[in-house]
Amino acid sequence: QQQVKQSPQSLIVQKGGIPIINCAYENTAFDYFPWYQQFPGKGPALLIAIRPDVSEKKEGRFTISFNKSAKQFSLHIMDSQPGDSATYFCAASLDTGQLTFGSGTQLTVLP
Amino acid sequence: EAQVTQNPRYLITVTGKKLTVTCSQNMNHEYMSWYRQDPGLGLRQIYYSMNVEVTDKGDVPEGYKVSRKEKRNFPLILESPSPNQTSLYFCASSLSAIGYEQYFGPGTRLTVT
């Protein structure tokens, strides 16, 4: 079974800190790597995504770093705010449309 | 308003009683998908559909059926629900299978007793 392993399971940072969430994958056929943010009681929403031919992508305070040779990618949140407190999921997609999610990271940003 | 709707939002049922969770999108998206979310396991894909009349199994299809007779609708059918199908279910849609944002519905919390 294709897997995407995500860590840590939970993360607590102070306001202004830079939480980092890591993911690793096994299947080299994955070619699209999105990150989703989920607030309690809501469905996930796309935060940022990257393709494997790019090593880094930045959108606002959110940055994805991608290491193709190590089959790892990570999400960095710059200048984190209490409003960023949510559950974050990494995911990896095949061109067939099959999407595999990591197990999620619950982020708490303290004021 | 562009959205994915699911019904019902909450459902409590008994083992073996067939049920259908409906999913509808108004964005003319080709791709639709169903996921279940369980604590510590993240979201797992049940079935997905690249277009009308085209459906494929995801990672956890056992015990579920889907159909895609119209572009906007993608119902999830549990013919004989069991307690291990108690979960939070999400429907999602996107313009195409890859490289496009998936828009998620609000979720359906199913309890099978």
PDB file of C-alpha atoms in Angstrom:
ATOM      1  CA  GLN A   1       0.000   0.000   0.000  1.00  0.00           C
ATOM      2  CA  GLN A   2       1.332   3.401  -0.890  1.00  0.00           C
ATOM      3  CA  GLN A   3       2.192   5.377   2.198  1.00  0.00           C
ATOM      4  CA  VAL A   4       2.922   8.897   3.196  1.00  0.00           C
ATOM      5  CA  LYS A   5       4.424   9.174   6.670  1.00  0.00           C
ATOM      6  CA  GLN A   6       3.921  12.450   8.530  1.00  0.00           C
ATOM      7  CA  SER A   7       5.533  13.770  11.694  1.00  0.00           C
ATOM      8  CA  PRO A   8       5.155  15.029  14.315  1.00  0.00           C
ATOM      9  CA  GLN A   9       1.666  14.013  15.375  1.00  0.00           C
ATOM     10  CA  SER A  10       1.278  17.222  17.367  1.00  0.00           C
ATOM     11  CA  LEU A  11       3.219  20.443  17.676  1.00  0.00           C
ATOM     12  CA  ILE A  12       3.006  23.394  20.025  1.00  0.00           C
ATOM     13  CA  VAL A  13       4.808  26.658  19.279  1.00  0.00           C
ATOM     14  CA  GLN A  14       4.731  30.202  20.557  1.00  0.00           C
ATOM     15  CA  LYS A  15       3.359  32.990  18.390  1.00  0.00           C
ATOM     16  CA  GLY A  16       6.021  34.051  15.898  1.00  0.00           C
ATOM     17  CA  GLY A  17       7.685  30.633  15.939  1.00  0.00           C
ATOM     18  CA  ILE A  18       8.356  28.540  12.844  1.00  0.00           C
ATOM     19  CA  PRO A  19       6.653  25.157  13.062  1.00  0.00           C
ATOM     20  CA  ILE A  20       7.972  22.537  10.671  1.00  0.00           C
ATOM     21  CA  ILE A  21       5.996  19.472   9.613  1.00  0.00           C
ATOM     22  CA  ASN A  22       7.727  16.656   7.786  1.00  0.00           C
ATOM     23  CA  CYS A  23       6.497  14.018   5.373  1.00  0.00           C
ATOM     24  CA  ALA A  24       8.173  11.091   3.640  1.00  0.00           C
ATOM     25  CA  TYR A  25       6.894   8.970   0.798  1.00  0.00           C
ATOM     26  CA  GLU A  26       7.842   5.698  -0.813  1.00  0.00           C
ATOM     27  CA  ASN A  27       6.320   5.647  -4.272  1.00  0.00           C
ATOM     28  CA  THR A  28       8.453   7.548  -6.771  1.00  0.00           C
ATOM     29  CA  ALA A  29       5.464   7.691  -9.137  1.00  0.00           C
ATOM     30  CA  PHE A  30       3.858  10.372  -6.955  1.00  0.00           C
ATOM     31  CA  ASP A  31       4.019  13.619  -8.886  1.00  0.00           C
ATOM     32  CA  TYR A  32       1.948  16.162  -6.989  1.00  0.00           C
ATOM     33  CA  PHE A  33       2.304  16.998  -3.314  1.00  0.00           C
ATOM     34  CA  PRO A  34      -0.376  19.196  -1.714  1.00  0.00           C
ATOM     35  CA  TRP A  35      -0.736  20.334   1.874  1.00  0.00           C
ATOM     36  CA  TYR A  36      -4.168  20.727   3.407  1.00  0.00           C
ATOM     37  CA  GLN A  37      -5.299  22.668   6.467  1.00  0.00           C
ATOM     38  CA  GLN A  38      -8.296  21.570   8.482  1.00  0.00           C
ATOM     39  CA  PHE A  39     -10.103  23.464  11.223  1.00  0.00           C
ATOM     40  CA  PRO A  40     -12.377  21.644  13.682  1.00  0.00           C
ATOM     41  CA  GLY A  41     -15.747  20.789  12.168  1.00  0.00           C
ATOM     42  CA  LYS A  42     -14.651  21.704   8.648  1.00  0.00           C
ATOM     43  CA  GLY A  43     -13.418  19.883   5.594  1.00  0.00           C
ATOM     44  CA  PRO A  44      -9.747  20.189   4.622  1.00  0.00           C
ATOM     45  CA  ALA A  45      -8.743  23.114   2.429  1.00  0.00           C
ATOM     46  CA  LEU A  46      -5.748  23.323   0.110  1.00  0.00           C
ATOM     47  CA  LEU A  47      -2.934  25.397   1.575  1.00  0.00           C
ATOM     48  CA  ILE A  48      -0.077  25.021  -0.883  1.00  0.00           C
ATOM     49  CA  ALA A  49       1.181  22.383  -3.323  1.00  0.00           C
ATOM     50  CA  ILE A  50       4.378  21.467  -5.150  1.00  0.00           C
ATOM     51  CA  ARG A  51       5.533  19.302  -8.012  1.00  0.00           C
ATOM     52  CA  PRO A  52       8.708  17.191  -7.685  1.00  0.00           C
ATOM     53  CA  ASP A  53      10.666  19.219 -10.240  1.00  0.00           C
ATOM     54  CA  VAL A  54      10.714  22.171  -7.816  1.00  0.00           C
ATOM     55  CA  SER A  55      12.755  22.207  -4.598  1.00  0.00           C
ATOM     56  CA  GLU A  56      10.906  24.987  -2.832  1.00  0.00           C
ATOM     57  CA  LYS A  57       7.651  26.886  -3.112  1.00  0.00           C
ATOM     58  CA  LYS A  58       6.551  29.828  -1.041  1.00  0.00           C
ATOM     59  CA  GLU A  59       3.097  31.326  -0.700  1.00  0.00           C
ATOM     60  CA  GLY A  60       2.791  34.040   1.900  1.00  0.00           C
ATOM     61  CA  ARG A  61       3.967  32.656   5.244  1.00  0.00           C
ATOM     62  CA  PHE A  62       3.853  29.052   4.041  1.00  0.00           C
ATOM     63  CA  THR A  63       6.812  27.314   2.393  1.00  0.00           C
ATOM     64  CA  ILE A  64       7.187  23.793   1.067  1.00  0.00           C
ATOM     65  CA  SER A  65      10.683  22.327   0.853  1.00  0.00           C
ATOM     66  CA  PHE A  66      11.001  19.273  -1.371  1.00  0.00           C
ATOM     67  CA  ASN A  67      13.894  16.789  -1.481  1.00  0.00           C
ATOM     68  CA  LYS A  68      13.294  14.395  -4.357  1.00  0.00           C
ATOM     69  CA  SER A  69      16.346  12.204  -3.740  1.00  0.00           C
ATOM     70  CA  ALA A  70      15.392  11.696  -0.080  1.00  0.00           C
ATOM     71  CA  LYS A  71      11.686  11.359  -0.921  1.00  0.00           C
ATOM     72  CA  GLN A  72      10.837  13.897   1.731  1.00  0.00           C
ATOM     73  CA  PHE A  73       8.996  17.179   1.857  1.00  0.00           C
ATOM     74  CA  SER A  74       8.148  19.593   4.607  1.00  0.00           C
ATOM     75  CA  LEU A  75       5.929  22.544   5.448  1.00  0.00           C
ATOM     76  CA  HIS A  76       7.306  25.608   7.221  1.00  0.00           C
ATOM     77  CA  ILE A  77       5.019  28.279   8.651  1.00  0.00           C
ATOM     78  CA  MET A  78       6.810  31.571   9.133  1.00  0.00           C
ATOM     79  CA  ASP A  79       5.756  33.994  11.869  1.00  0.00           C
ATOM     80  CA  SER A  80       3.059  31.597  13.075  1.00  0.00           C
ATOM     81  CA  GLN A  81      -0.143  33.056  14.513  1.00  0.00           C
ATOM     82  CA  PRO A  82      -2.808  31.641  16.854  1.00  0.00           C
ATOM     83  CA  GLY A  83      -5.148  31.564  13.843  1.00  0.00           C
ATOM     84  CA  ASP A  84      -2.829  28.984  12.251  1.00  0.00           C
ATOM     85  CA  SER A  85      -3.831  26.487  14.951  1.00  0.00           C
ATOM     86  CA  ALA A  86      -5.332  23.629  12.954  1.00  0.00           C
ATOM     87  CA  THR A  87      -4.585  20.141  11.707  1.00  0.00           C
ATOM     88  CA  TYR A  88      -2.260  19.929   8.738  1.00  0.00           C
ATOM     89  CA  PHE A  89      -2.137  17.067   6.282  1.00  0.00           C
ATOM     90  CA  CYS A  90       0.459  16.370   3.639  1.00  0.00           C
ATOM     91  CA  ALA A  91      -0.586  14.294   0.656  1.00  0.00           C
ATOM     92  CA  ALA A  92       0.801  12.750  -2.499  1.00  0.00           C
ATOM     93  CA  SER A  93      -0.973  12.104  -5.746  1.00  0.00           C
ATOM     94  CA  LEU A  94      -0.544   9.805  -8.708  1.00  0.00           C
ATOM     95  CA  ASP A  95      -1.518  10.896 -12.201  1.00  0.00           C
ATOM     96  CA  THR A  96      -4.340   8.354 -11.996  1.00  0.00           C
ATOM     97  CA  GLY A  97      -6.064  10.597  -9.482  1.00  0.00           C
ATOM     98  CA  GLN A  98      -5.328   8.425  -6.474  1.00  0.00           C
ATOM     99  CA  LEU A  99      -4.461  10.666  -3.505  1.00  0.00           C
ATOM    100  CA  THR A 100      -2.771   9.430  -0.334  1.00  0.00           C
ATOM    101  CA  PHE A 101      -2.756  11.540   2.824  1.00  0.00           C
ATOM    102  CA  GLY A 102      -0.417  11.573   5.778  1.00  0.00           C
ATOM    103  CA  SER A 103      -1.826  10.965   9.241  1.00  0.00           C
ATOM    104  CA  GLY A 104      -1.988  14.657  10.159  1.00  0.00           C
ATOM    105  CA  THR A 105      -0.272  17.087  12.540  1.00  0.00           C
ATOM    106  CA  GLN A 106      -2.234  19.012  15.120  1.00  0.00           C
ATOM    107  CA  LEU A 107      -0.608  22.432  15.432  1.00  0.00           C
ATOM    108  CA  THR A 108      -1.239  24.741  18.361  1.00  0.00           C
ATOM    109  CA  VAL A 109       0.165  28.272  18.271  1.00  0.00           C
ATOM    110  CA  LEU A 110       0.128  29.867  21.704  1.00  0.00           C
ATOM    111  CA  PRO A 111      -0.555  33.623  21.954  1.00  0.00           C
TER     112      PRO A 111
ATOM    113  CA  GLU B   1     -21.673  30.027  -4.321  1.00  0.00           C
ATOM    114  CA  ALA B   2     -19.246  27.331  -5.483  1.00  0.00           C
ATOM    115  CA  GLN B   3     -19.515  24.422  -3.115  1.00  0.00           C
ATOM    116  CA  VAL B   4     -19.623  20.705  -2.438  1.00  0.00           C
ATOM    117  CA  THR B   5     -22.662  19.593  -0.481  1.00  0.00           C
ATOM    118  CA  GLN B   6     -23.159  16.355   1.403  1.00  0.00           C
ATOM    119  CA  ASN B   7     -26.274  14.854   2.939  1.00  0.00           C
ATOM    120  CA  PRO B   8     -26.947  13.876   5.577  1.00  0.00           C
ATOM    121  CA  ARG B   9     -24.429  15.626   7.815  1.00  0.00           C
ATOM    122  CA  TYR B  10     -25.033  13.206  10.662  1.00  0.00           C
ATOM    123  CA  LEU B  11     -26.365   9.676  10.538  1.00  0.00           C
ATOM    124  CA  ILE B  12     -26.796   6.966  13.128  1.00  0.00           C
ATOM    125  CA  THR B  13     -27.806   3.592  11.763  1.00  0.00           C
ATOM    126  CA  VAL B  14     -27.738  -0.098  12.582  1.00  0.00           C
ATOM    127  CA  THR B  15     -25.590  -2.864  11.186  1.00  0.00           C
ATOM    128  CA  GLY B  16     -26.803  -4.143   7.828  1.00  0.00           C
ATOM    129  CA  LYS B  17     -29.222  -1.344   6.961  1.00  0.00           C
ATOM    130  CA  LYS B  18     -28.344   0.007   3.520  1.00  0.00           C
ATOM    131  CA  LEU B  19     -27.622   3.714   3.333  1.00  0.00           C
ATOM    132  CA  THR B  20     -26.583   6.327   0.796  1.00  0.00           C
ATOM    133  CA  VAL B  21     -24.644   9.511   1.430  1.00  0.00           C
ATOM    134  CA  THR B  22     -25.161  12.011  -1.340  1.00  0.00           C
ATOM    135  CA  CYS B  23     -22.531  14.381  -2.714  1.00  0.00           C
ATOM    136  CA  SER B  24     -23.128  17.166  -5.181  1.00  0.00           C
ATOM    137  CA  GLN B  25     -20.908  19.894  -6.634  1.00  0.00           C
ATOM    138  CA  ASN B  26     -21.885  22.969  -8.632  1.00  0.00           C
ATOM    139  CA  MET B  27     -18.477  23.785 -10.127  1.00  0.00           C
ATOM    140  CA  ASN B  28     -18.662  21.532 -13.219  1.00  0.00           C
ATOM    141  CA  HIS B  29     -15.688  19.573 -11.890  1.00  0.00           C
ATOM    142  CA  GLU B  30     -14.647  16.395 -13.650  1.00  0.00           C
ATOM    143  CA  TYR B  31     -12.955  14.733 -10.683  1.00  0.00           C
ATOM    144  CA  MET B  32     -14.767  13.649  -7.528  1.00  0.00           C
ATOM    145  CA  SER B  33     -13.635  11.535  -4.623  1.00  0.00           C
ATOM    146  CA  TRP B  34     -14.717  10.078  -1.295  1.00  0.00           C
ATOM    147  CA  TYR B  35     -12.556   9.886   1.832  1.00  0.00           C
ATOM    148  CA  ARG B  36     -12.983   8.650   5.350  1.00  0.00           C
ATOM    149  CA  GLN B  37     -11.231  10.311   8.256  1.00  0.00           C
ATOM    150  CA  ASP B  38     -10.332   8.389  11.385  1.00  0.00           C
ATOM    151  CA  PRO B  39      -8.224   9.573  14.338  1.00  0.00           C
ATOM    152  CA  GLY B  40      -4.538   8.894  13.826  1.00  0.00           C
ATOM    153  CA  LEU B  41      -5.069   7.646  10.287  1.00  0.00           C
ATOM    154  CA  GLY B  42      -5.637  10.894   8.432  1.00  0.00           C
ATOM    155  CA  LEU B  43      -7.868  10.781   5.381  1.00  0.00           C
ATOM    156  CA  ARG B  44      -8.042   7.626   3.347  1.00  0.00           C
ATOM    157  CA  GLN B  45      -9.421   7.555  -0.165  1.00  0.00           C
ATOM    158  CA  ILE B  46     -12.351   5.211  -0.716  1.00  0.00           C
ATOM    159  CA  TYR B  47     -13.266   5.735  -4.383  1.00  0.00           C
ATOM    160  CA  TYR B  48     -12.635   8.384  -6.973  1.00  0.00           C
ATOM    161  CA  SER B  49     -14.050   9.305 -10.346  1.00  0.00           C
ATOM    162  CA  MET B  50     -12.181  10.974 -13.185  1.00  0.00           C
ATOM    163  CA  ASN B  51     -15.393  11.661 -15.106  1.00  0.00           C
ATOM    164  CA  VAL B  52     -18.943  10.473 -15.690  1.00  0.00           C
ATOM    165  CA  GLU B  53     -19.238   6.682 -15.714  1.00  0.00           C
ATOM    166  CA  VAL B  54     -15.559   6.315 -14.691  1.00  0.00           C
ATOM    167  CA  THR B  55     -14.837   5.204 -11.126  1.00  0.00           C
ATOM    168  CA  ASP B  56     -11.785   3.638  -9.492  1.00  0.00           C
ATOM    169  CA  LYS B  57     -10.918   2.153  -6.142  1.00  0.00           C
ATOM    170  CA  GLY B  58      -8.874   4.124  -3.664  1.00  0.00           C
ATOM    171  CA  ASP B  59      -7.001   2.697  -0.714  1.00  0.00           C
ATOM    172  CA  VAL B  60      -9.996   1.450   1.306  1.00  0.00           C
ATOM    173  CA  PRO B  61     -12.879   0.520  -1.044  1.00  0.00           C
ATOM    174  CA  GLU B  62     -14.104  -2.609   0.759  1.00  0.00           C
ATOM    175  CA  GLY B  63     -17.739  -2.321   1.876  1.00  0.00           C
ATOM    176  CA  TYR B  64     -18.491   0.719  -0.276  1.00  0.00           C
ATOM    177  CA  LYS B  65     -20.004   1.373  -3.685  1.00  0.00           C
ATOM    178  CA  VAL B  66     -20.185   4.504  -5.778  1.00  0.00           C
ATOM    179  CA  SER B  67     -21.720   5.611  -9.027  1.00  0.00           C
ATOM    180  CA  ARG B  68     -21.182   8.600 -11.323  1.00  0.00           C
ATOM    181  CA  LYS B  69     -24.156   8.874 -13.615  1.00  0.00           C
ATOM    182  CA  GLU B  70     -24.098  12.664 -13.712  1.00  0.00           C
ATOM    183  CA  LYS B  71     -21.154  15.015 -13.548  1.00  0.00           C
ATOM    184  CA  ARG B  72     -22.375  16.862 -10.473  1.00  0.00           C
ATOM    185  CA  ASN B  73     -23.340  13.876  -8.272  1.00  0.00           C
ATOM    186  CA  PHE B  74     -21.238  11.143  -6.693  1.00  0.00           C
ATOM    187  CA  PRO B  75     -23.181   9.166  -4.079  1.00  0.00           C
ATOM    188  CA  LEU B  76     -21.501   6.811  -1.627  1.00  0.00           C
ATOM    189  CA  ILE B  77     -23.435   3.615  -0.931  1.00  0.00           C
ATOM    190  CA  LEU B  78     -22.986   1.299   2.031  1.00  0.00           C
ATOM    191  CA  GLU B  79     -25.024  -1.782   1.172  1.00  0.00           C
ATOM    192  CA  SER B  80     -24.512  -3.526   4.526  1.00  0.00           C
ATOM    193  CA  PRO B  81     -22.885  -1.130   6.983  1.00  0.00           C
ATOM    194  CA  SER B  82     -20.784  -2.523   9.810  1.00  0.00           C
ATOM    195  CA  PRO B  83     -19.487  -0.831  12.993  1.00  0.00           C
ATOM    196  CA  ASN B  84     -15.977  -0.523  11.503  1.00  0.00           C
ATOM    197  CA  GLN B  85     -17.449   1.891   8.963  1.00  0.00           C
ATOM    198  CA  THR B  86     -18.216   4.362  11.740  1.00  0.00           C
ATOM    199  CA  SER B  87     -16.239   7.374  10.601  1.00  0.00           C
ATOM    200  CA  LEU B  88     -16.258  10.929   9.282  1.00  0.00           C
ATOM    201  CA  TYR B  89     -16.747  10.947   5.521  1.00  0.00           C
ATOM    202  CA  PHE B  90     -15.734  13.688   3.115  1.00  0.00           C
ATOM    203  CA  CYS B  91     -16.597  14.166  -0.513  1.00  0.00           C
ATOM    204  CA  ALA B  92     -14.308  16.305  -2.662  1.00  0.00           C
ATOM    205  CA  SER B  93     -14.168  17.587  -6.213  1.00  0.00           C
ATOM    206  CA  SER B  94     -11.633  19.258  -8.462  1.00  0.00           C
ATOM    207  CA  LEU B  95     -11.378  20.489 -12.006  1.00  0.00           C
ATOM    208  CA  SER B  96      -9.178  17.555 -12.927  1.00  0.00           C
ATOM    209  CA  ALA B  97      -7.427  14.651 -11.268  1.00  0.00           C
ATOM    210  CA  ILE B  98      -4.065  16.204 -10.610  1.00  0.00           C
ATOM    211  CA  GLY B  99      -2.570  19.601 -10.139  1.00  0.00           C
ATOM    212  CA  TYR B 100      -5.821  21.224  -9.120  1.00  0.00           C
ATOM    213  CA  GLU B 101      -7.229  22.077  -5.727  1.00  0.00           C
ATOM    214  CA  GLN B 102      -9.688  19.591  -4.290  1.00  0.00           C
ATOM    215  CA  TYR B 103     -12.688  21.269  -2.709  1.00  0.00           C
ATOM    216  CA  PHE B 104     -14.051  19.343   0.244  1.00  0.00           C
ATOM    217  CA  GLY B 105     -17.604  19.094   1.462  1.00  0.00           C
ATOM    218  CA  PRO B 106     -18.529  19.704   5.115  1.00  0.00           C
ATOM    219  CA  GLY B 107     -18.381  16.040   6.072  1.00  0.00           C
ATOM    220  CA  THR B 108     -20.857  13.353   7.123  1.00  0.00           C
ATOM    221  CA  ARG B 109     -20.453  11.791  10.537  1.00  0.00           C
ATOM    222  CA  LEU B 110     -21.693   8.203  10.366  1.00  0.00           C
ATOM    223  CA  THR B 111     -22.220   5.945  13.354  1.00  0.00           C
ATOM    224  CA  VAL B 112     -23.076   2.281  12.802  1.00  0.00           C
ATOM    225  CA  THR B 113     -24.271   0.440  15.899  1.00  0.00           C
TER     226      THR B 113
END
